[in-house]
Amino acid sequence: MTTPRVSIGMPVRNGEALVSQAIRSHLEQTLEDFELVICDNASTDATEEVCREFVAADPRVSYHRQPENVGAARNYNDTLARASGRYFKWAAHDDVVEPTYLARCVERLEDRPDVVLACSRIARIDAEGKALGVEEYGLRVESPRPSVRFRDIVAKNHSCFQIFGVMRTDILRRTPGHGAHVGADRNLLAEMALYGPFAVVDEVLFKRRVHEGAYSGSHMSLQEQAKWHDPHGNHASGDDIRRAEYRAALARTALSDSERRACERVLRVDYPLSKLAYQLRRRAARVKRRLKAARAT
């Protein structure tokens, strides 16, 4: 069997309702040279049966089941460990992509050897697929300066959905992978941004599904979010872990003295301010939900 150009890793747990749409949207890509690696985190619904139907129908699809709930982080990393392609893309079991997503992203990576991750613009859809709008964050991830890219990933308010872009597998494997703490996706993106610029395809080719069952769209407490990442972990402060991981990423990366100082300033100044803003947004959201519930009674 020849090595595929792209490996797509799809972690899933109890995704029977939407996983078929996610799988189908990837199998319909115009760039056909890929493998789809599904890692099922011990689903208790019909996810396995749904996935095995696709395995039987398409040799590019493989299915692997965890013996128990190992947490989202390990399940994500298992898809990467099984990947053999030059490029790698994580795919959420409830999101969908347009048929040209892979082709457009791979074009950017092959045109620009310095680019480490390529993604498109993002739209939001609801559980039924109805359009909810386009997300705009203004992240300067295409900047030639590592410190600028690092600052915007670390300190700006954004959804971190670049994590589902197409990455250079060898660069991604320089990182520790997906961490088992709240905010680990941001840590990973920040380290990738230190290694090189991202390329953003100016087309809306990725559709993020917003629904009650989605991690990103849920109202889970921080403790519940931590257990989602690692059900067996000690769930230490996510903020402490994130800070330590940012510093570890800087230590692993070759930077000029001026860029390193600029990145360290981000952690001293911009990161604490962004945390304060985040806490204020969470409080405002809680108040808004309580007021909505009070008006409904």
Short mmCIF file of C-alpha atoms in Angstrom, two decimals:
data_model
loop_
_atom_site.label_atom_id
_atom_site.label_comp_id
_atom_site.label_asym_id
_atom_site.label_seq_id
_atom_site.Cartn_x
_atom_site.Cartn_y
_atom_site.Cartn_z
CA MET A 1 0.00 0.00 0.00
CA THR A 2 1.38 3.40 -0.96
CA THR A 3 1.79 6.15 1.62
CA PRO A 4 -1.12 8.61 1.44
CA ARG A 5 -0.48 12.28 0.87
CA VAL A 6 -2.77 13.30 3.75
CA SER A 7 -3.81 11.53 6.93
CA ILE A 8 -7.12 12.58 8.47
CA GLY A 9 -7.54 11.68 12.14
CA MET A 10 -11.12 11.57 13.41
CA PRO A 11 -11.51 11.05 17.18
CA VAL A 12 -15.06 10.29 18.27
CA ARG A 13 -17.08 9.27 21.31
CA ASN A 14 -20.83 8.66 21.15
CA GLY A 15 -21.21 10.45 17.83
CA GLU A 16 -23.77 8.22 16.10
CA ALA A 17 -26.04 11.14 15.20
CA LEU A 18 -23.52 13.19 13.22
CA VAL A 19 -20.39 11.14 12.53
CA SER A 20 -21.67 9.83 9.18
CA GLN A 21 -22.00 13.39 7.85
CA ALA A 22 -18.46 14.22 8.96
CA ILE A 23 -17.03 11.06 7.40
CA ARG A 24 -18.94 11.54 4.16
CA SER A 25 -17.79 15.16 3.77
CA HIS A 26 -14.16 14.00 3.97
CA LEU A 27 -14.62 11.05 1.63
CA GLU A 28 -16.07 13.45 -0.97
CA GLN A 29 -12.86 15.51 -1.18
CA THR A 30 -11.54 16.37 -4.64
CA LEU A 31 -8.06 15.48 -3.38
CA GLU A 32 -8.51 11.73 -3.05
CA ASP A 33 -5.03 10.67 -1.91
CA PHE A 34 -5.67 10.36 1.83
CA GLU A 35 -6.40 7.95 4.65
CA LEU A 36 -9.12 8.47 7.24
CA VAL A 37 -8.16 7.10 10.66
CA ILE A 38 -11.09 6.89 13.09
CA CYS A 39 -10.36 6.35 16.78
CA ASP A 40 -13.47 5.57 18.81
CA ASN A 41 -13.14 6.41 22.50
CA ALA A 42 -15.22 3.48 23.77
CA SER A 43 -18.56 4.75 22.48
CA THR A 44 -21.66 3.31 24.12
CA ASP A 45 -24.02 4.15 21.25
CA ALA A 46 -24.07 2.96 17.60
CA THR A 47 -20.93 4.87 16.58
CA GLU A 48 -18.98 1.66 15.94
CA GLU A 49 -21.62 0.22 13.62
CA VAL A 50 -21.84 3.46 11.65
CA CYS A 51 -18.07 3.70 11.24
CA ARG A 52 -17.62 0.06 10.25
CA GLU A 53 -20.06 0.55 7.36
CA PHE A 54 -17.68 3.14 5.92
CA VAL A 55 -14.66 0.86 6.53
CA ALA A 56 -16.36 -1.90 4.52
CA ALA A 57 -17.16 0.49 1.67
CA ASP A 58 -13.89 2.44 1.33
CA PRO A 59 -10.35 1.08 1.79
CA ARG A 60 -9.08 4.53 2.79
CA VAL A 61 -11.01 4.30 6.08
CA SER A 62 -9.75 2.46 9.16
CA TYR A 63 -11.47 2.10 12.53
CA HIS A 64 -9.81 1.60 15.92
CA ARG A 65 -11.67 1.28 19.22
CA GLN A 66 -10.35 2.17 22.68
CA PRO A 67 -11.06 -0.51 25.32
CA GLU A 68 -12.27 2.18 27.75
CA ASN A 69 -12.79 5.93 27.88
CA VAL A 70 -9.21 7.21 27.74
CA GLY A 71 -10.20 10.86 27.35
CA ALA A 72 -10.28 13.12 24.33
CA ALA A 73 -6.59 14.05 24.50
CA ARG A 74 -5.25 10.51 24.24
CA ASN A 75 -7.82 9.64 21.60
CA TYR A 76 -6.75 12.64 19.51
CA ASN A 77 -3.11 11.67 19.86
CA ASP A 78 -3.82 8.06 18.91
CA THR A 79 -5.11 9.22 15.51
CA LEU A 80 -1.83 11.10 14.99
CA ALA A 81 0.25 8.11 16.09
CA ARG A 82 -1.44 5.98 13.43
CA ALA A 83 -0.98 8.57 10.65
CA SER A 84 1.40 7.90 7.77
CA GLY A 85 0.76 10.87 5.49
CA ARG A 86 3.05 13.83 4.81
CA TYR A 87 0.25 16.11 5.95
CA PHE A 88 -2.15 15.60 8.85
CA LYS A 89 -5.60 16.93 9.67
CA TRP A 90 -7.74 16.35 12.71
CA ALA A 91 -11.46 16.16 11.98
CA ALA A 92 -14.18 16.53 14.59
CA HIS A 93 -16.95 13.97 14.29
CA ASP A 94 -19.64 16.65 14.08
CA ASP A 95 -18.10 19.22 11.69
CA VAL A 96 -18.11 19.12 7.89
CA VAL A 97 -15.85 20.46 5.15
CA GLU A 98 -16.48 21.45 1.55
CA PRO A 99 -15.16 19.09 -1.16
CA THR A 100 -12.19 21.33 -2.01
CA TYR A 101 -10.94 21.79 1.56
CA LEU A 102 -8.02 19.38 1.38
CA ALA A 103 -6.98 20.43 -2.12
CA ARG A 104 -6.91 24.15 -1.29
CA CYS A 105 -5.00 23.64 1.96
CA VAL A 106 -2.44 21.26 0.46
CA GLU A 107 -1.87 23.73 -2.39
CA ARG A 108 -0.89 26.38 0.16
CA LEU A 109 1.47 24.01 1.97
CA GLU A 110 3.18 22.91 -1.22
CA ASP A 111 3.48 26.45 -2.59
CA ARG A 112 5.03 27.75 0.66
CA PRO A 113 7.58 25.47 2.37
CA ASP A 114 7.68 27.85 5.35
CA VAL A 115 3.96 27.41 6.08
CA VAL A 116 3.29 24.83 8.81
CA LEU A 117 -0.53 24.83 8.84
CA ALA A 118 -3.16 25.69 6.24
CA CYS A 119 -6.83 26.24 6.95
CA SER A 120 -9.81 28.05 5.47
CA ARG A 121 -12.26 30.57 6.81
CA ILE A 122 -14.88 29.14 9.14
CA ALA A 123 -18.68 29.18 9.12
CA ARG A 124 -20.98 28.04 11.92
CA ILE A 125 -23.95 25.73 11.38
CA ASP A 126 -26.52 24.32 13.77
CA ALA A 127 -27.36 20.68 14.46
CA GLU A 128 -29.52 20.52 11.32
CA GLY A 129 -26.90 22.20 9.13
CA LYS A 130 -28.53 25.64 9.00
CA ALA A 131 -26.05 28.49 8.48
CA LEU A 132 -25.39 30.64 11.56
CA GLY A 133 -22.77 33.02 10.18
CA VAL A 134 -19.06 33.29 9.45
CA GLU A 135 -16.45 33.59 12.20
CA GLU A 136 -13.95 36.44 11.93
CA TYR A 137 -11.07 36.77 14.40
CA GLY A 138 -8.43 38.85 12.64
CA LEU A 139 -5.56 36.66 13.82
CA ARG A 140 -2.21 37.61 12.34
CA VAL A 141 -1.17 34.00 11.86
CA GLU A 142 0.31 34.73 8.44
CA SER A 143 2.80 37.25 9.87
CA PRO A 144 6.51 36.56 9.21
CA ARG A 145 7.24 37.30 12.89
CA PRO A 146 6.87 34.36 15.33
CA SER A 147 6.11 36.70 18.24
CA VAL A 148 3.16 38.29 16.40
CA ARG A 149 1.69 34.90 15.55
CA PHE A 150 2.32 33.65 19.09
CA ARG A 151 0.70 36.70 20.67
CA ASP A 152 -2.50 36.47 18.66
CA ILE A 153 -2.94 32.74 19.27
CA VAL A 154 -2.22 33.12 23.00
CA ALA A 155 -3.94 36.40 23.85
CA LYS A 156 -6.81 36.98 21.40
CA ASN A 157 -10.31 35.62 21.83
CA HIS A 158 -10.86 32.94 19.16
CA SER A 159 -12.27 29.43 18.82
CA CYS A 160 -8.97 27.60 18.08
CA PHE A 161 -10.56 25.87 15.11
CA GLN A 162 -7.32 26.17 13.18
CA ILE A 163 -6.56 22.95 15.07
CA PHE A 164 -8.63 21.24 12.35
CA GLY A 165 -6.48 22.66 9.57
CA VAL A 166 -3.98 20.67 7.50
CA MET A 167 -0.56 20.52 9.17
CA ARG A 168 2.86 19.24 8.23
CA THR A 169 3.05 15.94 10.07
CA ASP A 170 6.76 16.21 10.85
CA ILE A 171 6.32 19.67 12.37
CA LEU A 172 3.29 18.59 14.40
CA ARG A 173 5.30 15.69 15.80
CA ARG A 174 7.86 18.11 17.20
CA THR A 175 5.18 19.16 19.70
CA PRO A 176 3.86 17.06 22.61
CA GLY A 177 0.62 16.64 20.66
CA HIS A 178 -2.80 17.42 22.11
CA GLY A 179 -2.41 18.05 25.84
CA ALA A 180 -4.74 16.60 28.47
CA HIS A 181 -5.74 19.96 29.97
CA VAL A 182 -8.32 22.66 29.28
CA GLY A 183 -6.97 24.98 26.60
CA ALA A 184 -4.54 22.40 25.20
CA ASP A 185 -5.59 23.19 21.64
CA ARG A 186 -4.42 26.78 22.13
CA ASN A 187 -1.07 25.56 23.49
CA LEU A 188 -0.60 23.36 20.46
CA LEU A 189 -1.51 26.11 17.98
CA ALA A 190 0.82 28.54 19.75
CA GLU A 191 3.73 26.15 19.37
CA MET A 192 2.92 25.51 15.71
CA ALA A 193 2.85 29.28 15.21
CA LEU A 194 6.37 29.51 16.62
CA TYR A 195 7.60 27.04 14.00
CA GLY A 196 6.16 28.91 11.04
CA PRO A 197 3.30 30.97 9.59
CA PHE A 198 -0.18 29.62 8.86
CA ALA A 199 -1.86 30.04 5.48
CA VAL A 200 -5.55 30.97 5.43
CA VAL A 201 -7.53 30.09 2.30
CA ASP A 202 -9.88 33.00 1.67
CA GLU A 203 -12.91 30.76 1.17
CA VAL A 204 -15.41 29.40 3.67
CA LEU A 205 -14.67 25.68 3.35
CA PHE A 206 -14.98 24.55 6.99
CA LYS A 207 -18.30 24.36 8.83
CA ARG A 208 -18.19 24.23 12.59
CA ARG A 209 -21.32 22.66 14.03
CA VAL A 210 -22.77 24.39 17.09
CA HIS A 211 -25.04 22.13 19.13
CA GLU A 212 -25.65 21.12 22.73
CA GLY A 213 -23.55 18.00 22.50
CA ALA A 214 -20.46 19.79 21.20
CA TYR A 215 -17.59 20.44 23.58
CA SER A 216 -17.07 23.93 22.12
CA GLY A 217 -20.74 24.80 22.30
CA SER A 218 -21.51 23.35 25.71
CA HIS A 219 -21.79 25.01 29.10
CA MET A 220 -19.59 22.47 30.90
CA SER A 221 -17.82 23.60 34.02
CA LEU A 222 -14.04 23.76 33.97
CA GLN A 223 -13.94 20.54 36.00
CA GLU A 224 -16.17 18.80 33.46
CA GLN A 225 -14.01 20.10 30.62
CA ALA A 226 -10.92 18.74 32.36
CA LYS A 227 -12.54 15.29 32.69
CA TRP A 228 -13.46 15.40 29.00
CA HIS A 229 -9.76 15.74 28.19
CA ASP A 230 -8.62 13.12 30.72
CA PRO A 231 -11.14 11.27 32.90
CA HIS A 232 -8.36 9.82 35.05
CA GLY A 233 -6.19 12.93 35.50
CA ASN A 234 -5.67 14.98 38.65
CA HIS A 235 -7.22 18.02 36.91
CA ALA A 236 -4.74 20.59 38.16
CA SER A 237 -5.32 24.22 37.28
CA GLY A 238 -5.55 24.51 33.51
CA ASP A 239 -4.08 27.99 33.71
CA ASP A 240 -0.94 26.76 35.49
CA ILE A 241 -0.48 23.99 32.91
CA ARG A 242 -1.06 26.35 29.98
CA ARG A 243 1.56 28.79 31.29
CA ALA A 244 4.08 25.99 31.75
CA GLU A 245 3.37 24.60 28.28
CA TYR A 246 3.81 28.01 26.64
CA ARG A 247 7.20 28.34 28.30
CA ALA A 248 8.16 24.79 27.33
CA ALA A 249 7.23 25.54 23.72
CA LEU A 250 9.48 28.60 23.73
CA ALA A 251 12.32 26.49 25.11
CA ARG A 252 11.89 23.95 22.30
CA THR A 253 11.91 26.57 19.54
CA ALA A 254 14.88 28.26 17.88
CA LEU A 255 14.19 32.01 17.96
CA SER A 256 16.25 35.16 17.61
CA ASP A 257 16.97 37.01 20.86
CA SER A 258 14.58 39.82 19.95
CA GLU A 259 11.75 37.44 19.03
CA ARG A 260 12.26 35.41 22.20
CA ARG A 261 12.05 38.59 24.32
CA ALA A 262 8.86 39.59 22.48
CA CYS A 263 7.31 36.17 23.14
CA GLU A 264 8.27 36.33 26.81
CA ARG A 265 6.59 39.72 27.05
CA VAL A 266 3.41 38.12 25.67
CA LEU A 267 3.43 35.71 28.62
CA ARG A 268 4.19 38.45 31.15
CA VAL A 269 1.71 41.07 29.91
CA ASP A 270 -0.70 40.00 27.17
CA TYR A 271 -1.57 36.56 28.51
CA PRO A 272 -2.65 37.75 32.01
CA LEU A 273 -4.79 40.48 30.44
CA SER A 274 -6.43 37.96 28.11
CA LYS A 275 -7.22 35.71 31.09
CA LEU A 276 -8.93 38.58 32.88
CA ALA A 277 -11.00 39.34 29.79
CA TYR A 278 -11.95 35.67 29.50
CA GLN A 279 -13.11 35.51 33.11
CA LEU A 280 -15.25 38.61 32.59
CA ARG A 281 -16.83 37.07 29.48
CA ARG A 282 -17.66 33.85 31.36
CA ARG A 283 -19.27 35.81 34.19
CA ALA A 284 -21.30 37.85 31.71
CA ALA A 285 -22.42 34.65 29.95
CA ARG A 286 -23.54 33.12 33.26
CA VAL A 287 -25.52 36.22 34.15
CA LYS A 288 -27.12 36.22 30.70
CA ARG A 289 -28.18 32.57 31.06
CA ARG A 290 -29.64 33.19 34.52
CA LEU A 291 -31.62 36.18 33.29
CA LYS A 292 -32.91 34.19 30.33
CA ALA A 293 -33.95 31.34 32.64
CA ALA A 294 -35.65 33.77 35.03
CA ARG A 295 -37.66 35.37 32.22
CA ALA A 296 -38.75 31.93 31.02
CA THR A 297 -40.28 31.03 34.40
#
